mmCIF file of C-alpha atoms in Angstrom:
data_model
loop_
_atom_site.group_PDB
_atom_site.id
_atom_site.type_symbol
_atom_site.label_atom_id
_atom_site.label_comp_id
_atom_site.label_asym_id
_atom_site.label_seq_id
_atom_site.Cartn_x
_atom_site.Cartn_y
_atom_site.Cartn_z
ATOM 1 C CA MET A 1 93.635 119.428 108.981
ATOM 2 C CA ALA A 2 92.835 117.213 111.959
ATOM 3 C CA LEU A 3 91.703 114.447 109.605
ATOM 4 C CA GLN A 4 94.916 114.727 107.636
ATOM 5 C CA ASN A 5 97.268 114.396 110.618
ATOM 6 C CA HIS A 6 95.445 111.671 112.532
ATOM 7 C CA CYS A 7 95.867 107.937 111.861
ATOM 8 C CA TYR A 8 92.858 105.611 111.842
ATOM 9 C CA TYR A 9 94.310 102.123 112.283
ATOM 10 C CA ASP A 10 91.703 101.399 114.949
ATOM 11 C CA ARG A 11 88.732 101.997 112.616
ATOM 12 C CA GLU A 12 86.809 99.393 110.657
ATOM 13 C CA MET A 13 86.775 99.551 106.856
ATOM 14 C CA LEU A 14 83.267 101.079 106.855
ATOM 15 C CA PHE A 15 84.921 104.357 107.865
ATOM 16 C CA PHE A 16 87.254 104.291 104.847
ATOM 17 C CA TYR A 17 84.542 103.143 102.422
ATOM 18 C CA SER A 18 82.446 106.102 103.543
ATOM 19 C CA ASN A 19 85.429 108.387 103.012
ATOM 20 C CA SER A 20 85.714 107.059 99.439
ATOM 21 C CA ASN A 21 81.948 107.368 98.803
ATOM 22 C CA GLN A 22 81.439 103.603 98.423
ATOM 23 C CA THR A 23 78.381 103.245 100.645
ATOM 24 C CA LYS A 24 76.158 102.501 97.620
ATOM 25 C CA GLU A 25 78.290 99.638 96.303
ATOM 26 C CA ASP A 26 77.079 96.920 98.697
ATOM 27 C CA TRP A 27 76.195 93.465 97.414
ATOM 28 C CA GLY A 28 72.968 92.077 98.791
ATOM 29 C CA ASN A 29 72.621 88.408 99.711
ATOM 30 C CA THR A 30 70.631 87.708 96.538
ATOM 31 C CA GLN A 31 73.673 88.756 94.492
ATOM 32 C CA LEU A 32 76.460 87.692 96.805
ATOM 33 C CA ILE A 33 75.458 84.055 97.456
ATOM 34 C CA PRO A 34 75.338 83.020 93.751
ATOM 35 C CA VAL A 35 78.647 84.822 93.139
ATOM 36 C CA GLN A 36 80.252 82.979 96.066
ATOM 37 C CA ALA A 37 78.866 79.635 94.883
ATOM 38 C CA VAL A 38 80.062 79.999 91.291
ATOM 39 C CA GLY A 39 83.326 81.593 92.392
ATOM 40 C CA SER A 40 83.989 78.722 94.801
ATOM 41 C CA LEU A 41 83.591 76.209 91.972
ATOM 42 C CA PHE A 42 86.081 78.141 89.870
ATOM 43 C CA CYS A 43 88.526 78.316 92.771
ATOM 44 C CA ILE A 44 88.227 74.579 93.456
ATOM 45 C CA PHE A 45 89.051 73.936 89.803
ATOM 46 C CA ILE A 46 92.039 76.315 89.998
ATOM 47 C CA LEU A 47 93.348 74.640 93.153
ATOM 48 C CA LEU A 48 92.991 71.064 91.891
ATOM 49 C CA SER A 49 94.203 71.706 88.338
ATOM 50 C CA ASN A 50 97.323 73.553 89.449
ATOM 51 C CA LEU A 51 98.050 70.835 92.006
ATOM 52 C CA LEU A 52 97.904 68.353 89.121
ATOM 53 C CA VAL A 53 100.330 70.465 87.090
ATOM 54 C CA ILE A 54 102.778 70.585 89.994
ATOM 55 C CA ALA A 55 102.369 66.844 90.580
ATOM 56 C CA ALA A 56 102.951 66.158 86.873
ATOM 57 C CA VAL A 57 106.250 68.056 86.958
ATOM 58 C CA ILE A 58 107.339 66.164 90.072
ATOM 59 C CA THR A 59 106.409 62.660 88.881
ATOM 60 C CA ASN A 60 107.459 62.814 85.221
ATOM 61 C CA ARG A 61 111.238 62.784 84.824
ATOM 62 C CA ARG A 62 110.960 64.337 81.380
ATOM 63 C CA PHE A 63 109.800 67.497 83.117
ATOM 64 C CA HIS A 64 112.848 67.697 85.384
ATOM 65 C CA TYR A 65 114.283 70.734 83.615
ATOM 66 C CA PRO A 66 114.475 74.428 84.583
ATOM 67 C CA PHE A 67 111.602 75.416 82.264
ATOM 68 C CA TYR A 68 109.143 73.001 83.865
ATOM 69 C CA TYR A 69 110.288 73.782 87.405
ATOM 70 C CA LEU A 70 109.518 77.441 86.711
ATOM 71 C CA LEU A 71 106.229 76.454 85.083
ATOM 72 C CA ALA A 72 105.329 74.565 88.270
ATOM 73 C CA ASN A 73 106.177 77.686 90.255
ATOM 74 C CA LEU A 74 103.828 79.654 88.007
ATOM 75 C CA ALA A 75 101.141 77.076 88.820
ATOM 76 C CA ALA A 76 101.922 77.641 92.518
ATOM 77 C CA SER A 77 101.259 81.371 92.070
ATOM 78 C CA ASP A 78 97.861 80.531 90.521
ATOM 79 C CA PHE A 79 97.226 78.236 93.493
ATOM 80 C CA LEU A 80 97.865 81.190 95.800
ATOM 81 C CA ALA A 81 95.598 83.332 93.613
ATOM 82 C CA ALA A 82 92.726 80.867 94.155
ATOM 83 C CA ILE A 83 93.215 81.136 97.930
ATOM 84 C CA ALA A 84 93.219 84.939 97.582
ATOM 85 C CA TYR A 85 89.980 84.851 95.564
ATOM 86 C CA VAL A 86 88.261 82.658 98.162
ATOM 87 C CA TYR A 87 89.316 84.997 100.955
ATOM 88 C CA LEU A 88 88.132 87.977 98.909
ATOM 89 C CA MET A 89 84.758 86.451 98.022
ATOM 90 C CA PHE A 90 83.896 85.727 101.638
ATOM 91 C CA ASN A 91 85.115 89.146 102.788
ATOM 92 C CA THR A 92 83.254 91.349 100.338
ATOM 93 C CA GLY A 93 79.943 93.192 100.472
ATOM 94 C CA GLN A 94 78.839 93.896 104.046
ATOM 95 C CA ALA A 95 81.608 91.659 105.407
ATOM 96 C CA SER A 96 84.278 93.934 103.897
ATOM 97 C CA ARG A 97 82.852 96.886 105.868
ATOM 98 C CA LYS A 98 83.547 95.031 109.103
ATOM 99 C CA LEU A 99 87.160 94.207 108.255
ATOM 100 C CA THR A 100 89.943 95.765 110.274
ATOM 101 C CA VAL A 101 92.676 97.706 108.512
ATOM 102 C CA ASN A 102 95.060 94.758 108.872
ATOM 103 C CA GLY A 103 92.368 92.388 107.589
ATOM 104 C CA TYR A 104 91.977 94.513 104.466
ATOM 105 C CA PHE A 105 95.756 94.654 103.996
ATOM 106 C CA LEU A 106 95.789 90.831 104.167
ATOM 107 C CA ARG A 107 92.939 90.547 101.631
ATOM 108 C CA GLN A 108 94.586 92.824 99.096
ATOM 109 C CA GLY A 109 98.098 91.629 99.926
ATOM 110 C CA LEU A 110 97.236 88.066 98.897
ATOM 111 C CA LEU A 111 95.968 89.301 95.528
ATOM 112 C CA ASP A 112 98.957 91.578 94.962
ATOM 113 C CA THR A 113 101.399 88.825 95.953
ATOM 114 C CA SER A 114 99.842 86.311 93.563
ATOM 115 C CA LEU A 115 99.884 88.835 90.700
ATOM 116 C CA SER A 116 103.497 89.765 91.439
ATOM 117 C CA ALA A 117 104.451 86.080 91.604
ATOM 118 C CA SER A 118 102.837 85.374 88.223
ATOM 119 C CA LEU A 119 104.538 88.376 86.662
ATOM 120 C CA ALA A 120 107.924 87.557 88.198
ATOM 121 C CA ASN A 121 107.635 83.919 87.094
ATOM 122 C CA LEU A 122 106.952 84.968 83.512
ATOM 123 C CA LEU A 123 109.989 87.254 83.636
ATOM 124 C CA VAL A 124 112.194 84.447 84.963
ATOM 125 C CA ILE A 125 110.834 82.020 82.350
ATOM 126 C CA ALA A 126 111.682 84.627 79.694
ATOM 127 C CA LEU A 127 115.253 84.665 81.042
ATOM 128 C CA GLU A 128 115.433 80.850 80.989
ATOM 129 C CA ARG A 129 114.073 80.699 77.417
ATOM 130 C CA TYR A 130 116.528 83.385 76.291
ATOM 131 C CA ILE A 131 119.482 81.461 77.743
ATOM 132 C CA SER A 132 118.391 78.181 76.137
ATOM 133 C CA VAL A 133 117.688 79.746 72.739
ATOM 134 C CA MET A 134 120.971 81.657 72.639
ATOM 135 C CA ASN A 135 122.805 78.417 73.433
ATOM 136 C CA CYS A 136 120.809 76.552 70.750
ATOM 137 C CA LYS A 137 119.405 74.107 73.296
ATOM 138 C CA VAL A 138 115.896 72.895 74.070
ATOM 139 C CA HIS A 139 116.516 73.448 77.789
ATOM 140 C CA SER A 140 118.894 75.831 79.504
ATOM 141 C CA ASN A 141 121.877 74.628 81.515
ATOM 142 C CA LEU A 142 120.737 76.342 84.704
ATOM 143 C CA THR A 143 121.565 74.166 87.691
ATOM 144 C CA LYS A 144 118.922 73.111 90.206
ATOM 145 C CA ARG A 145 120.588 75.367 92.764
ATOM 146 C CA ARG A 146 120.225 78.416 90.504
ATOM 147 C CA VAL A 147 116.636 77.526 89.663
ATOM 148 C CA THR A 148 115.894 77.190 93.390
ATOM 149 C CA LEU A 149 117.469 80.585 94.044
ATOM 150 C CA LEU A 150 115.379 82.111 91.255
ATOM 151 C CA ILE A 151 112.197 80.621 92.718
ATOM 152 C CA VAL A 152 113.093 81.930 96.198
ATOM 153 C CA LEU A 153 113.833 85.347 94.679
ATOM 154 C CA VAL A 154 110.472 85.359 92.889
ATOM 155 C CA TRP A 155 108.566 84.765 96.116
ATOM 156 C CA ALA A 156 110.707 87.170 98.142
ATOM 157 C CA VAL A 157 110.024 89.983 95.665
ATOM 158 C CA SER A 158 106.332 89.053 95.383
ATOM 159 C CA ILE A 159 105.722 88.968 99.138
ATOM 160 C CA THR A 160 107.538 92.289 99.501
ATOM 161 C CA MET A 161 105.414 93.887 96.764
ATOM 162 C CA GLY A 162 102.252 92.578 98.371
ATOM 163 C CA ALA A 163 103.281 93.929 101.771
ATOM 164 C CA VAL A 164 104.294 97.430 100.625
ATOM 165 C CA PRO A 165 100.954 99.117 101.492
ATOM 166 C CA SER A 166 100.897 97.574 104.965
ATOM 167 C CA LEU A 167 104.480 98.735 105.524
ATOM 168 C CA GLY A 168 103.498 102.380 105.212
ATOM 169 C CA TRP A 169 102.586 103.323 101.641
ATOM 170 C CA ASN A 170 98.915 103.860 102.438
ATOM 171 C CA CYS A 171 96.490 106.635 103.262
ATOM 172 C CA VAL A 172 95.388 105.566 106.728
ATOM 173 C CA CYS A 173 96.935 108.773 108.086
ATOM 174 C CA HIS A 174 96.153 110.918 105.013
ATOM 175 C CA LEU A 175 92.539 110.384 104.023
ATOM 176 C CA GLU A 176 92.674 112.991 101.273
ATOM 177 C CA ASN A 177 95.054 110.733 99.328
ATOM 178 C CA CYS A 178 92.846 107.623 99.433
ATOM 179 C CA SER A 179 91.719 105.923 96.230
ATOM 180 C CA GLN A 180 88.222 104.662 95.406
ATOM 181 C CA LEU A 181 88.936 101.071 94.411
ATOM 182 C CA ALA A 182 91.177 100.445 97.426
ATOM 183 C CA PRO A 183 89.985 102.821 100.171
ATOM 184 C CA ILE A 184 93.159 102.648 102.294
ATOM 185 C CA PHE A 185 95.632 102.579 99.396
ATOM 186 C CA SER A 186 97.226 105.853 98.348
ATOM 187 C CA ARG A 187 96.598 107.024 94.807
ATOM 188 C CA SER A 188 100.352 107.407 94.348
ATOM 189 C CA TYR A 189 100.799 103.715 95.140
ATOM 190 C CA LEU A 190 98.158 102.736 92.569
ATOM 191 C CA ILE A 191 100.011 104.805 89.958
ATOM 192 C CA PHE A 192 103.308 103.108 90.838
ATOM 193 C CA TRP A 193 101.726 99.631 90.885
ATOM 194 C CA SER A 194 99.867 99.953 87.592
ATOM 195 C CA VAL A 195 102.640 101.712 85.640
ATOM 196 C CA SER A 196 105.355 99.284 86.798
ATOM 197 C CA ASN A 197 103.234 96.276 85.837
ATOM 198 C CA LEU A 198 102.231 97.733 82.466
ATOM 199 C CA VAL A 199 105.877 98.457 81.660
ATOM 200 C CA ALA A 200 106.775 94.902 82.676
ATOM 201 C CA PHE A 201 104.040 93.598 80.349
ATOM 202 C CA LEU A 202 105.479 95.595 77.456
ATOM 203 C CA VAL A 203 109.016 94.374 78.150
ATOM 204 C CA MET A 204 107.930 90.725 78.379
ATOM 205 C CA VAL A 205 105.913 90.857 75.168
ATOM 206 C CA SER A 206 108.898 92.407 73.360
ATOM 207 C CA VAL A 207 111.326 89.803 74.719
ATOM 208 C CA TYR A 208 109.091 86.846 73.883
ATOM 209 C CA MET A 209 108.378 88.146 70.401
ATOM 210 C CA ARG A 210 112.100 88.522 69.770
ATOM 211 C CA ILE A 211 112.811 85.009 71.032
ATOM 212 C CA TYR A 212 109.975 83.578 68.956
ATOM 213 C CA VAL A 213 111.177 85.273 65.751
ATOM 214 C CA TYR A 214 114.740 84.062 66.398
ATOM 215 C CA VAL A 215 113.683 80.448 67.000
ATOM 216 C CA LYS A 216 111.364 80.546 63.987
ATOM 217 C CA ARG A 217 114.218 81.604 61.739
ATOM 218 C CA LYS A 218 116.518 79.025 63.284
ATOM 219 C CA THR A 219 113.946 76.302 62.721
ATOM 220 C CA ALA A 220 113.504 77.335 59.090
ATOM 221 C CA VAL A 221 117.239 76.959 58.525
ATOM 222 C CA LEU A 222 117.340 73.569 60.279
ATOM 223 C CA LYS A 223 114.384 72.350 58.251
ATOM 224 C CA VAL A 224 116.385 72.710 55.056
ATOM 225 C CA HIS A 225 119.286 70.614 56.376
ATOM 226 C CA THR A 226 117.395 68.193 58.670
ATOM 227 C CA SER A 227 114.791 65.617 57.829
ATOM 228 C CA GLY A 228 114.407 62.867 60.443
ATOM 229 C CA SER A 229 114.904 64.915 63.611
ATOM 230 C CA ILE A 230 112.872 67.947 62.669
ATOM 231 C CA ASN A 231 110.191 67.164 65.253
ATOM 232 C CA ARG A 232 112.799 67.269 67.973
ATOM 233 C CA LYS A 233 114.127 70.530 66.635
ATOM 234 C CA ARG A 234 110.689 72.085 66.839
ATOM 235 C CA THR A 235 110.468 71.470 70.572
ATOM 236 C CA PRO A 236 111.831 74.940 71.500
ATOM 237 C CA ILE A 237 109.070 76.528 69.407
ATOM 238 C CA LYS A 238 106.437 74.425 71.190
ATOM 239 C CA LEU A 239 107.713 75.516 74.604
ATOM 240 C CA ILE A 240 107.834 79.166 73.570
ATOM 241 C CA LYS A 241 104.329 78.968 72.084
ATOM 242 C CA THR A 242 103.069 77.565 75.384
ATOM 243 C CA VAL A 243 104.596 80.412 77.385
ATOM 244 C CA MET A 244 103.489 83.037 74.858
ATOM 245 C CA THR A 245 99.909 81.757 75.102
ATOM 246 C CA VAL A 246 100.088 81.998 78.906
ATOM 247 C CA LEU A 247 101.603 85.477 78.628
ATOM 248 C CA GLY A 248 98.941 86.576 76.145
ATOM 249 C CA ALA A 249 96.122 85.421 78.423
ATOM 250 C CA PHE A 250 97.823 87.087 81.395
ATOM 251 C CA VAL A 251 98.196 90.434 79.594
ATOM 252 C CA ILE A 252 94.637 90.381 78.211
ATOM 253 C CA CYS A 253 93.101 89.549 81.587
ATOM 254 C CA TRP A 254 95.141 91.930 83.744
ATOM 255 C CA THR A 255 95.751 94.976 81.509
ATOM 256 C CA PRO A 256 92.172 96.369 81.812
ATOM 257 C CA GLY A 257 92.397 96.174 85.599
ATOM 258 C CA LEU A 258 95.761 97.912 85.678
ATOM 259 C CA VAL A 259 94.468 100.664 83.390
ATOM 260 C CA VAL A 260 91.463 101.226 85.683
ATOM 261 C CA LEU A 261 93.785 101.296 88.717
ATOM 262 C CA LEU A 262 95.914 103.889 86.928
ATOM 263 C CA LEU A 263 92.850 106.036 86.212
ATOM 264 C CA ASP A 264 91.834 105.764 89.856
ATOM 265 C CA GLY A 265 95.341 106.732 90.914
ATOM 266 C CA LEU A 266 95.159 109.766 88.633
ATOM 267 C CA ASN A 267 91.881 110.694 90.379
ATOM 268 C CA CYS A 268 89.817 110.572 87.205
ATOM 269 C CA GLU A 269 86.386 111.505 88.552
ATOM 270 C CA GLN A 270 84.641 111.136 85.171
ATOM 271 C CA CYS A 271 85.937 107.582 84.589
ATOM 272 C CA GLN A 272 83.484 105.896 86.991
ATOM 273 C CA VAL A 273 86.043 103.253 87.933
ATOM 274 C CA MET A 274 83.724 101.605 90.463
ATOM 275 C CA LYS A 275 81.503 100.232 87.689
ATOM 276 C CA PHE A 276 84.305 98.005 86.401
ATOM 277 C CA LYS A 277 85.750 96.458 89.563
ATOM 278 C CA ARG A 278 83.565 93.307 89.594
ATOM 279 C CA TRP A 279 84.190 92.542 85.908
ATOM 280 C CA LEU A 280 87.913 93.072 86.385
ATOM 281 C CA LEU A 281 87.947 90.581 89.245
ATOM 282 C CA LEU A 282 86.120 88.089 87.016
ATOM 283 C CA LEU A 283 88.827 88.513 84.342
ATOM 284 C CA ALA A 284 91.503 87.835 86.944
ATOM 285 C CA VAL A 285 89.765 84.633 88.053
ATOM 286 C CA LEU A 286 89.364 83.493 84.438
ATOM 287 C CA ASN A 287 93.093 83.954 83.884
ATOM 288 C CA SER A 288 93.898 81.498 86.658
ATOM 289 C CA VAL A 289 91.287 79.100 85.227
ATOM 290 C CA MET A 290 92.837 79.265 81.751
ATOM 291 C CA ASN A 291 96.466 78.646 82.676
ATOM 292 C CA PRO A 292 96.274 74.908 83.551
ATOM 293 C CA CYS A 293 94.071 74.412 80.476
ATOM 294 C CA ILE A 294 96.763 76.048 78.352
ATOM 295 C CA TYR A 295 99.495 73.851 79.850
ATOM 296 C CA SER A 296 97.612 70.659 79.054
ATOM 297 C CA TYR A 297 96.339 71.764 75.633
ATOM 298 C CA LYS A 298 99.664 73.080 74.319
ATOM 299 C CA ASP A 299 101.805 70.310 75.837
ATOM 300 C CA GLU A 300 100.611 66.813 74.913
ATOM 301 C CA GLU A 301 102.902 65.083 77.374
ATOM 302 C CA MET A 302 101.681 67.302 80.205
ATOM 303 C CA TRP A 303 98.092 66.317 79.397
ATOM 304 C CA ALA A 304 99.038 62.619 79.180
ATOM 305 C CA THR A 305 100.769 62.812 82.568
ATOM 306 C CA ILE A 306 97.793 64.564 84.174
ATOM 307 C CA LYS A 307 95.435 61.891 82.798
ATOM 308 C CA ASN A 308 97.670 59.173 84.212
ATOM 309 C CA LEU A 309 97.647 60.878 87.599
ATOM 310 C CA LEU A 310 93.850 61.060 87.523
ATOM 311 C CA HIS A 311 93.644 57.383 86.585
ATOM 312 C CA CYS A 312 95.961 56.470 89.439
ATOM 313 C CA VAL A 313 93.851 58.463 91.897
ATOM 314 C CA GLY A 314 90.684 56.782 90.580
ATOM 315 C CA ASN A 315 92.213 53.312 90.762
ATOM 316 C CA GLY A 316 93.480 53.955 94.276
ATOM 317 C CA THR A 317 90.016 55.062 95.414
ATOM 318 C CA ARG A 318 88.385 51.969 93.902
ATOM 319 C CA ARG A 319 91.004 49.661 95.462
ATOM 320 C CA GLN A 320 90.398 51.276 98.848
ATOM 321 C CA ARG A 321 86.672 50.667 98.555
ATOM 322 C CA SER A 322 87.331 47.087 97.473
ATOM 323 C CA SER A 323 89.622 46.409 100.416
ATOM 324 C CA LYS A 324 86.999 47.732 102.827
ATOM 325 C CA ALA A 325 84.398 45.473 101.242
ATOM 326 C CA ASN A 326 86.712 42.443 101.454
ATOM 327 C CA SER A 327 87.416 43.111 105.129
ATOM 328 C CA ARG A 328 83.746 42.644 105.992
ATOM 329 C CA PRO A 329 82.656 39.159 107.204
ATOM 330 C CA LEU A 330 81.241 37.001 104.410
ATOM 331 C CA SER A 331 77.617 35.985 104.532
ATOM 332 C CA SER A 332 76.582 32.333 104.333
ATOM 333 C CA GLY A 333 75.444 32.742 100.737
ATOM 334 C CA GLN A 334 78.900 33.838 99.507
ATOM 335 C CA ASP A 335 81.325 31.356 98.014
ATOM 336 C CA THR A 336 84.676 31.370 99.807
ATOM 337 C CA GLY A 337 86.300 28.655 97.780
ATOM 338 C CA VAL A 338 86.763 30.498 94.526
ATOM 339 C CA SER A 339 89.498 33.063 94.241
ATOM 340 C CA GLN A 340 88.898 36.081 92.022
ATOM 341 C CA PRO A 341 91.187 36.727 89.067
ATOM 342 C CA PRO A 342 93.455 39.793 89.153
ATOM 343 C CA SER A 343 91.534 42.962 88.387
ATOM 344 C CA GLU A 344 92.227 44.951 85.262
ATOM 345 C CA GLU A 345 92.790 47.981 87.484
ATOM 346 C CA THR A 346 95.876 46.348 89.016
ATOM 347 C CA LYS A 347 97.203 45.493 85.561
ATOM 348 C CA GLY A 348 96.603 49.019 84.332
ATOM 349 C CA GLU A 349 98.256 50.575 87.384
ATOM 350 C CA GLU A 350 101.726 49.285 86.517
ATOM 351 C CA GLU A 351 101.389 50.518 82.962
ATOM 352 C CA GLU A 352 100.307 53.953 84.173
ATOM 353 C CA GLN A 353 103.200 54.174 86.634
ATOM 354 C CA ASP A 354 105.639 53.185 83.872
ATOM 355 C CA ILE A 355 104.281 55.988 81.692
ATOM 356 C CA ILE A 356 104.649 58.515 84.511
ATOM 357 C CA LYS A 357 108.191 57.380 85.348
ATOM 358 C CA THR A 358 109.277 57.660 81.759
#
């Protein structure tokens, strides 16, 4: 009973891992270093690609609509996820045993916040798509102020969800309630977390399927009476297909992990949940890798804008190198009397900026 009534906030995580019988789950350096190297490459791609998506929404005026603002916010949640993965990778194995309780709460809180943000963003996008479809418009009439409030609400809810264990719903003072996958998280919290997210998945899939069927029927009716503008009328379907692809990847990548968390919360001793934790983390990372690829593949204009941004960055780097070279003193063998013609990079820059502005 002494263990049950005493709190252990001053202990390192090794104490809690031992309590959860995880002493045999260490990663040696021969395993950990390659995982960190490959994982770092994935995270760099996630960071850069989602920055490009956000930049594309900011620079292209055709993306200045509620749907794309929310899509950029979804990219921001993936950006946070990459930061969470980096922090996790370099605080796993033996390093995780040396973490303080607050350090572990931070590690898991970043992951939980990014997952909650992605889920909340998909819910808000579902609301925006429902409003636009019911009003027979490509984009909803939500004002920028309302979209901003929705984005603030998404992050407020997500940060709160990520901070719940550190606010008291944990087993630091009740070791008999600790889970295996998260040694200082209560099993009751894992049940709440997994069930609430699985229910949200089911609701979102139902809502998006209903919207898709409605728009499909509407498009079929318009196709009979419309000839020249049918491509424009299909735009709502394209946007919904993009979000449904993102939602599908999200559900496929996160559902196995939530099911395993639920089994751990239910204290399923025969389920051997520890064998799956590394593969589940890999699925989560792959989800964040796929999202920017989905945006660019399903939305041609998004891909064109991203390419233009990359070209502008490349041209700017080459111009900077050229200016440094021109600032050096000329040698006696160089001809100073002939001026060079304008570079094709400068000509292409204006065209690229025009494309981005349009």
